[in-house]
mmCIF file of C-alpha atoms and ligand atoms in Angstrom:
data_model
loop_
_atom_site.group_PDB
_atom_site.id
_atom_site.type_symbol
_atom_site.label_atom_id
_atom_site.label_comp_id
_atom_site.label_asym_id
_atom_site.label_seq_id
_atom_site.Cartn_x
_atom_site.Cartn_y
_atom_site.Cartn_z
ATOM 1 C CA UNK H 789 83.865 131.050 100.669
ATOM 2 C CA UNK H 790 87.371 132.079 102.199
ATOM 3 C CA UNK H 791 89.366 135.114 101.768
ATOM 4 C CA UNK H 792 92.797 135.264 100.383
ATOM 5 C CA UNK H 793 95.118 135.037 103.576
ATOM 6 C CA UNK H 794 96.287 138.480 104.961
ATOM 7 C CA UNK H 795 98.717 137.180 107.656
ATOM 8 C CA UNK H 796 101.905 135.474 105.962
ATOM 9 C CA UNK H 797 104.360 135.853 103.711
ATOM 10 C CA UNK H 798 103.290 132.914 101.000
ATOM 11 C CA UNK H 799 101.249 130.644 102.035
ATOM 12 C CA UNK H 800 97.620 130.944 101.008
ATOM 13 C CA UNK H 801 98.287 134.245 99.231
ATOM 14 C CA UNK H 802 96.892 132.685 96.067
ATOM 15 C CA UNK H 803 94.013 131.171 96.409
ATOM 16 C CA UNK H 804 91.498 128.875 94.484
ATOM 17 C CA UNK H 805 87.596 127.676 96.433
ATOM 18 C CA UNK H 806 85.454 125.829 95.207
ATOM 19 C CA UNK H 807 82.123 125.140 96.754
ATOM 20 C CA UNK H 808 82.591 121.142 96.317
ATOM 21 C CA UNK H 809 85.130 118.961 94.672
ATOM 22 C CA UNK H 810 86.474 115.078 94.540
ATOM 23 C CA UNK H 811 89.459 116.242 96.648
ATOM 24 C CA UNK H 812 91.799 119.236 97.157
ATOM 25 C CA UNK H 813 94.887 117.407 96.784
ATOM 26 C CA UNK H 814 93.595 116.063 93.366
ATOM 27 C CA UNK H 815 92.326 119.233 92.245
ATOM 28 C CA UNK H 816 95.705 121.171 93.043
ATOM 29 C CA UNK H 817 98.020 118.622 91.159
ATOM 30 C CA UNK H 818 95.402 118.781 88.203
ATOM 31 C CA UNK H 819 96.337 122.742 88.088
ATOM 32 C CA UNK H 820 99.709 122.186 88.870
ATOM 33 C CA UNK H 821 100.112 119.819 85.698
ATOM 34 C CA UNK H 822 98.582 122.940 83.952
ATOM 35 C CA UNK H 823 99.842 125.968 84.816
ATOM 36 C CA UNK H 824 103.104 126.637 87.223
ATOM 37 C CA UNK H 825 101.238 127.833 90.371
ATOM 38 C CA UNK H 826 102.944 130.379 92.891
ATOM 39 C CA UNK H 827 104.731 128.570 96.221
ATOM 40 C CA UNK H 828 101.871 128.456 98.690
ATOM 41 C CA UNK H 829 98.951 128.314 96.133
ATOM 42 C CA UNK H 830 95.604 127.130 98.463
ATOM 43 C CA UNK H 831 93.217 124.784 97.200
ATOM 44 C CA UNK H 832 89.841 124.496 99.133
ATOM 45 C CA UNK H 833 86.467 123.374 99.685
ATOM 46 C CA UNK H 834 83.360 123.307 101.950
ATOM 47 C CA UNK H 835 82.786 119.949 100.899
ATOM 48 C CA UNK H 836 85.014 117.260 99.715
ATOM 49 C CA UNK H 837 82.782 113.693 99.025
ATOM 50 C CA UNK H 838 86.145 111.429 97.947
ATOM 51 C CA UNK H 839 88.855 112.950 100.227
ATOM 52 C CA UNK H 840 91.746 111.060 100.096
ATOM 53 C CA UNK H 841 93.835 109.205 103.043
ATOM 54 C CA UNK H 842 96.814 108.084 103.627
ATOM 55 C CA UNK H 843 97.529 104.532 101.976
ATOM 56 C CA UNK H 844 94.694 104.468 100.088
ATOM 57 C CA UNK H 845 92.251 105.200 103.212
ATOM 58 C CA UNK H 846 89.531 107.726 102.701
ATOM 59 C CA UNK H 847 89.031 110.833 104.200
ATOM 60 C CA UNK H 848 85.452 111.507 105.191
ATOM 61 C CA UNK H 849 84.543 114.985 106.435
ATOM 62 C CA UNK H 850 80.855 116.329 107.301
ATOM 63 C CA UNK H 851 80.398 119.492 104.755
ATOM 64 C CA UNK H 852 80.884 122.942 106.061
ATOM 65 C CA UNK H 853 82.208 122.337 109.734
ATOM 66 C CA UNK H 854 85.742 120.970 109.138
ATOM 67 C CA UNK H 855 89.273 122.277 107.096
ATOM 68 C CA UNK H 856 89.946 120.560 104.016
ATOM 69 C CA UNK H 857 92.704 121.837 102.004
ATOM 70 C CA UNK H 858 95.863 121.636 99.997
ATOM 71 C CA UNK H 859 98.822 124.164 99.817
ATOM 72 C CA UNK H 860 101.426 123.340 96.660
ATOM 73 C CA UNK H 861 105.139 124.196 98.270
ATOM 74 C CA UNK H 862 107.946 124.269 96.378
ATOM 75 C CA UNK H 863 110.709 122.994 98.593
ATOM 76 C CA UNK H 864 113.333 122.181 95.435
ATOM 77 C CA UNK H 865 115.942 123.346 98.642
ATOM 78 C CA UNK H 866 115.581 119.664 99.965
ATOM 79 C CA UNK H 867 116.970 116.607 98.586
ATOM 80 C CA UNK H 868 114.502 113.528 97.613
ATOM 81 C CA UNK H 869 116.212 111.265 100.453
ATOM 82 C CA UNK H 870 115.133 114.101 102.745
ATOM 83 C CA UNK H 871 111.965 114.073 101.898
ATOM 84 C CA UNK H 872 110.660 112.867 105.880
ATOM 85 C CA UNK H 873 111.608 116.561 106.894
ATOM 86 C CA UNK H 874 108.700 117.955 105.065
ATOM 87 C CA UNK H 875 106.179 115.538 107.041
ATOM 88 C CA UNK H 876 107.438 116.170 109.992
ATOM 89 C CA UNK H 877 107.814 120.847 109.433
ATOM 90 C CA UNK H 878 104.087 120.344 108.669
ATOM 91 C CA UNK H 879 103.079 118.105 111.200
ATOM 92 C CA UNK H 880 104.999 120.485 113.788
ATOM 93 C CA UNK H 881 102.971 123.473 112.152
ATOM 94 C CA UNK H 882 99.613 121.790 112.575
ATOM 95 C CA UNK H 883 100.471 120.428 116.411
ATOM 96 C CA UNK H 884 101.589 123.983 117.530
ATOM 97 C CA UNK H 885 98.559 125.245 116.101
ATOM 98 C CA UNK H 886 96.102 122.900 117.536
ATOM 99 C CA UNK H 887 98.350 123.351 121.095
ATOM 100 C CA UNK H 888 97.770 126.981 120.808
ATOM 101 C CA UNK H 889 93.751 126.154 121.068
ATOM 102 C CA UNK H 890 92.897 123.599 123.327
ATOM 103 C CA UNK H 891 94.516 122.886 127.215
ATOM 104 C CA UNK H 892 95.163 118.777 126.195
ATOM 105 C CA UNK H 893 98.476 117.247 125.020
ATOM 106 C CA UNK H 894 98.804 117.619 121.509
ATOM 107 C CA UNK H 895 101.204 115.109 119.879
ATOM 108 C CA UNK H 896 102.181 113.567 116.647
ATOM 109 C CA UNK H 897 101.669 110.174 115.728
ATOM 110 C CA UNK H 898 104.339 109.121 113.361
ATOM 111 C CA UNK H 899 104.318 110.092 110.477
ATOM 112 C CA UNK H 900 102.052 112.423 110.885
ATOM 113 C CA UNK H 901 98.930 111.818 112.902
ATOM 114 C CA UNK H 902 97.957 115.017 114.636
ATOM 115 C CA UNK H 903 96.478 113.274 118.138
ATOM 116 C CA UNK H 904 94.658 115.321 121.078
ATOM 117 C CA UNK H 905 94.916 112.527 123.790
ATOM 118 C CA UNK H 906 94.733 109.867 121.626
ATOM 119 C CA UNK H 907 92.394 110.865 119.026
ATOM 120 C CA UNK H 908 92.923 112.161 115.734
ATOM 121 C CA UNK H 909 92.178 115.652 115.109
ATOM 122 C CA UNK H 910 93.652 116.131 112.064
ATOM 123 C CA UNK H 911 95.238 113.805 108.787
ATOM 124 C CA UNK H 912 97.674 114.939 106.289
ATOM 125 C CA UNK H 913 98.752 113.482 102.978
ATOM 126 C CA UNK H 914 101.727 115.019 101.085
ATOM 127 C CA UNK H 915 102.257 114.318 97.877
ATOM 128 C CA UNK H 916 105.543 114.707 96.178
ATOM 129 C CA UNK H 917 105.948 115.737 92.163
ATOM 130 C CA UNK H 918 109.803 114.864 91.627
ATOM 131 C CA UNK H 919 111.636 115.488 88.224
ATOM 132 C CA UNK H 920 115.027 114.702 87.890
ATOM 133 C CA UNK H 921 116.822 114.706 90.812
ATOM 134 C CA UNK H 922 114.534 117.502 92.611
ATOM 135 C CA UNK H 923 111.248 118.209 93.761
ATOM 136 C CA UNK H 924 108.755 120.722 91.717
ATOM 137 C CA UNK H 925 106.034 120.280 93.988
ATOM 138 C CA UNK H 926 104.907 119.094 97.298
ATOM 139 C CA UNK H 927 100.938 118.800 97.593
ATOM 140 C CA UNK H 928 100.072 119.230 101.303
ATOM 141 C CA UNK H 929 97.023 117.806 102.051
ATOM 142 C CA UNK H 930 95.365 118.585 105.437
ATOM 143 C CA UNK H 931 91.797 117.703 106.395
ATOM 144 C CA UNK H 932 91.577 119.578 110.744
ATOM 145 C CA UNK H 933 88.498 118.656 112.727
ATOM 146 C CA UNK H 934 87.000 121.999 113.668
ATOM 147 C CA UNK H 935 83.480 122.049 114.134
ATOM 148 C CA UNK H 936 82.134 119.147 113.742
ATOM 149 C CA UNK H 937 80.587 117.051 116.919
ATOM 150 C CA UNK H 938 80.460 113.422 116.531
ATOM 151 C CA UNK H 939 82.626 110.845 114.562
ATOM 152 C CA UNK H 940 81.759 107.597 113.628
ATOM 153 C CA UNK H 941 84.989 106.388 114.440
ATOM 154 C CA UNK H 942 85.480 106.851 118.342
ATOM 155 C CA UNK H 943 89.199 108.205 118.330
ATOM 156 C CA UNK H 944 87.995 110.803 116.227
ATOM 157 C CA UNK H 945 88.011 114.489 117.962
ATOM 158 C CA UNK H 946 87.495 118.044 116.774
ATOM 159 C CA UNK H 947 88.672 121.206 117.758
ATOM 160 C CA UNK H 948 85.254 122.213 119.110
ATOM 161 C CA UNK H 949 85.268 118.661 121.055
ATOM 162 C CA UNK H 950 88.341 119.643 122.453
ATOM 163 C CA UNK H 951 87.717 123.070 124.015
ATOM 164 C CA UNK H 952 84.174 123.196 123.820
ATOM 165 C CA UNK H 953 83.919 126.487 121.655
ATOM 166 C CA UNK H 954 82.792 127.352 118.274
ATOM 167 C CA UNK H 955 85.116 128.523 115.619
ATOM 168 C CA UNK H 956 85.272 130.480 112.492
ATOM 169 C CA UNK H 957 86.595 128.808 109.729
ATOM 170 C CA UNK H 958 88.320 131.516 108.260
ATOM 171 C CA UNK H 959 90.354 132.701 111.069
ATOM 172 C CA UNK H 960 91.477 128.739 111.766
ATOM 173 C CA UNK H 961 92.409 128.617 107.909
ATOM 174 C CA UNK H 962 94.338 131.816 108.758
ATOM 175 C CA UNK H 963 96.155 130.544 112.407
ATOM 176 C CA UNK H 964 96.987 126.989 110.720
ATOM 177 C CA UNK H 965 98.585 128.723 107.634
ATOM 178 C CA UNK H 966 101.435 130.870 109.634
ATOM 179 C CA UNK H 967 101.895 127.858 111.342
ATOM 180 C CA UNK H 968 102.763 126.100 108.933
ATOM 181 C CA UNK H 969 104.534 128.969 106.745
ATOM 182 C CA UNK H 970 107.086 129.304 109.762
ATOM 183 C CA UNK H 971 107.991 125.784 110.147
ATOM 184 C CA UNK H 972 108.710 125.591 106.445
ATOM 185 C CA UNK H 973 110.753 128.203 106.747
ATOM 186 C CA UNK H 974 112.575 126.944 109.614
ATOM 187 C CA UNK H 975 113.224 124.198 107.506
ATOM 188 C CA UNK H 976 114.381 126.152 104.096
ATOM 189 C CA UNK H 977 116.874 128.291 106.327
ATOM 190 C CA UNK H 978 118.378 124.383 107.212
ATOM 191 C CA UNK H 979 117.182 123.948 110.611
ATOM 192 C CA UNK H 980 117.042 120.401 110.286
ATOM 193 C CA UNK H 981 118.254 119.763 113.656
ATOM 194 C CA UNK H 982 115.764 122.017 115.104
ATOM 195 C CA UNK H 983 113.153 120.073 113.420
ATOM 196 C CA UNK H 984 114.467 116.635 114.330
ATOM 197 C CA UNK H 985 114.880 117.539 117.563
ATOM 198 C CA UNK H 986 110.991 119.605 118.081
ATOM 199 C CA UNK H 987 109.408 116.816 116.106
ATOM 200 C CA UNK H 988 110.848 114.277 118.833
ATOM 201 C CA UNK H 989 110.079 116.160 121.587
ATOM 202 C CA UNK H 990 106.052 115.989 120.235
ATOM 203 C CA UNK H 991 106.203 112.077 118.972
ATOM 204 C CA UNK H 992 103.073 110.423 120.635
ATOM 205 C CA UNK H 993 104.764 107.326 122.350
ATOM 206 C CA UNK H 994 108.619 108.169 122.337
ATOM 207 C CA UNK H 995 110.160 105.975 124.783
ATOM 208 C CA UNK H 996 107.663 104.283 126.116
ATOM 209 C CA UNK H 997 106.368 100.634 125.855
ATOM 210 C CA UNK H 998 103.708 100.067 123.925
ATOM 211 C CA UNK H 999 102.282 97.062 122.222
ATOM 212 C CA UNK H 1000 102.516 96.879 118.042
ATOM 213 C CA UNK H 1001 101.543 95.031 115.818
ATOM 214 C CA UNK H 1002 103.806 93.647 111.910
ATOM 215 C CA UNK H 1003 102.995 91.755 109.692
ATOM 216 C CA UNK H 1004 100.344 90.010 111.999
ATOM 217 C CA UNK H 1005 102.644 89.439 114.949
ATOM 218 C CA UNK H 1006 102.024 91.419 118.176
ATOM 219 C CA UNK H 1007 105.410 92.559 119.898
ATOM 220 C CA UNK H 1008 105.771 94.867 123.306
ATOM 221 C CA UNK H 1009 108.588 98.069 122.024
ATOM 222 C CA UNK H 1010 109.765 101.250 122.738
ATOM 223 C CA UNK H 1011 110.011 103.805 120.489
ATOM 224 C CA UNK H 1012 113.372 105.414 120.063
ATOM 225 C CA UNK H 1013 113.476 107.910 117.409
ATOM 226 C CA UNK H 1014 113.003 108.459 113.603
ATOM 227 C CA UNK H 1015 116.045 107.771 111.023
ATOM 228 C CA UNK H 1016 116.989 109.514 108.186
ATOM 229 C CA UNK H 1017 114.597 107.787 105.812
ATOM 230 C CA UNK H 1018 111.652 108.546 107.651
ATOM 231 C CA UNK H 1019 111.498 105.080 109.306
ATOM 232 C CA UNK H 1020 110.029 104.535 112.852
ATOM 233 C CA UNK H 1021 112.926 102.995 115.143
ATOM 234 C CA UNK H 1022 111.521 100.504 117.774
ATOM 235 C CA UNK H 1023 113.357 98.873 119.974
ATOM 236 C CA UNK H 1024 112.371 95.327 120.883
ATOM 237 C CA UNK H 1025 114.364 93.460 123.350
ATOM 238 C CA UNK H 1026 117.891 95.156 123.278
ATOM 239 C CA UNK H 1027 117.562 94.845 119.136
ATOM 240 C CA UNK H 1028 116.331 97.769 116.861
ATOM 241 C CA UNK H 1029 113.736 97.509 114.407
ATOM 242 C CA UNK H 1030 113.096 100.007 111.517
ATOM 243 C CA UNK H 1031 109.598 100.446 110.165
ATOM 244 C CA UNK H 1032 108.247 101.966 107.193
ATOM 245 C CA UNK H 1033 104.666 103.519 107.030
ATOM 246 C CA UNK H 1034 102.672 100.582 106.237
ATOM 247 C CA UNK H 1035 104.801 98.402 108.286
ATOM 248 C CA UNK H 1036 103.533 98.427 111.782
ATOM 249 C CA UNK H 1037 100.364 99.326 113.785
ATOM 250 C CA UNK H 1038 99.960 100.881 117.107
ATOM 251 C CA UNK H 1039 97.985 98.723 119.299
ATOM 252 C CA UNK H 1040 94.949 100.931 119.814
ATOM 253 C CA UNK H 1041 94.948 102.252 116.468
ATOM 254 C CA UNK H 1042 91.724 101.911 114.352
ATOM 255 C CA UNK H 1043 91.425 104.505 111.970
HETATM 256 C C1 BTN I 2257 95.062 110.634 106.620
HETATM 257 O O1 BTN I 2257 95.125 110.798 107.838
HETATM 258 O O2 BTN I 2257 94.835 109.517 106.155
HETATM 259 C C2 BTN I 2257 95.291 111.793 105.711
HETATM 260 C C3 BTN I 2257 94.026 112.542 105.434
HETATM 261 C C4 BTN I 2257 94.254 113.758 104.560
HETATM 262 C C5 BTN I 2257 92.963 114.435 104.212
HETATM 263 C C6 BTN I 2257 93.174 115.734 103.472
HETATM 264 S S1 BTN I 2257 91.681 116.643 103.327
HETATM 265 C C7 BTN I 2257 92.400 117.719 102.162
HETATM 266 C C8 BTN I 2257 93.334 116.906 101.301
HETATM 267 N N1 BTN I 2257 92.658 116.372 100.139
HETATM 268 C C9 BTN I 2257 92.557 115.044 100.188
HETATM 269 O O3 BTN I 2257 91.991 114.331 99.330
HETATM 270 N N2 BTN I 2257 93.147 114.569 101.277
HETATM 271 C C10 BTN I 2257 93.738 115.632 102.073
#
């Protein structure tokens, strides 16, 4: 059970639990399709058994310990082409918030791994309803490690990994939420160069060389930056490379 969020302006200030469902970011486009909900509607649950991933992954979660939740934004303010600013606003939200708690690096994988040395700690999957030439809604989907204390997959961490403390659900819910709120409202008020330039500064891997992999062919690259379209820049030998999300691999990745 969760309380209606006391501490920001919008986000979370309506707000729908339930106990167990297929996924959040399912259930809050089903509502949305049937009822216009307020900017910053929450959708949660203690246990979600067919979370959803990014392409098509799944999202597994241990009932009860961890975050799971949606918040429906409204962000009609940005243009569809745009659209990368809203991954990376909420992926800045959800790195400061995770800095704030534990004493490790906290970066983001593009597009928008949250990583605590090199694990995940957190996975978000926004989902855009467009109409016209605008957007009515923008499903944010985030699923935090917080309690829980083993993964099957190895570069898997949680909060409670991290800093070796126990933590209230709630009160995360509550600290992730004005996170987020101010970012997106760094972002409405047309920071965008403040965003471009904070989400660069927190980009797991920015110029240094790593090994990738595309299309089955393993290449040594540095990253340089993101464009306008979202896509990852890596630079290869003097020549630049632009990838989109399913396009390349980090070398140890294997989630
Ligand atoms: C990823 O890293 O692949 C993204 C994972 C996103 C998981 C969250 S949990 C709450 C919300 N509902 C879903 O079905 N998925 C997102």
């Amino acid at each position: 059970m969760y309380k209606i969020l006391a501490n920001t302006l919008f986000m979370g200030r309506r707000l729908v639990f339930v106990p167990e469902c297929h996924s959040t970011n399912s259930l809050a486009l089903e509502l949305s399709q049937k009822q216009d909900l307020p900017e910053g509607t929450l959708v949660i649950t203690n246990h979600q058994f067919r979370g959803r991933g990014q392409q098509g992954n799944v999202w597994i979660s241990e009932a009860g310990k961890n975050l799971t939740f949606s918040l429906v934004v409204k962000p009609s303010f940005l243009a569809i082409k745009d659209q990368f600013l809203l991954n990376m606003v909420v992926s800045l939200g959800v790195r400061d918030f995770v800095q704030s708690k534990v004493s490790q690096s906290v970066n983001v994988k593009w597009p928008n791994d949250i990583l605590v040395d090199e694990r995940k700690i957190c996975g978000i999957l926004i989902e855009n309803q467009i109409q016209g030439t605008g957007f009515t809604n923008s499903i944010i989907g985030i699923g935090l490690n917080v309690n829980q204390k083993g993964f099957h997959l190895n570069n898997a961490v949680s909060l409670t990994m991290a800093s070796g403390r126990g933590y209230e659900l709630q009160e995360v819910l509550e600290g992730i939420c004005s996170y987020l709120e101010k970012w997106y409202l760094v972002l409405k008020q047309r920071g965008v160069d403040r965003v471009k330039q904070s989400y660069l500064k927190v980009m797991f891997g920015l110029n240094e060389s790593r090994n990738f992999s595309t299309n089955g062919r393993q290449f040594t690259g540095v990253i340089i930056g993101v464009d306008n379209n979202g896509r990852l820049m890596i630079k290869e030998n003097g020549e630049t490379h632009f990838f989109n999300t399913k396009e390349v691999q980090f070398d140890f990745e294997s989630y």
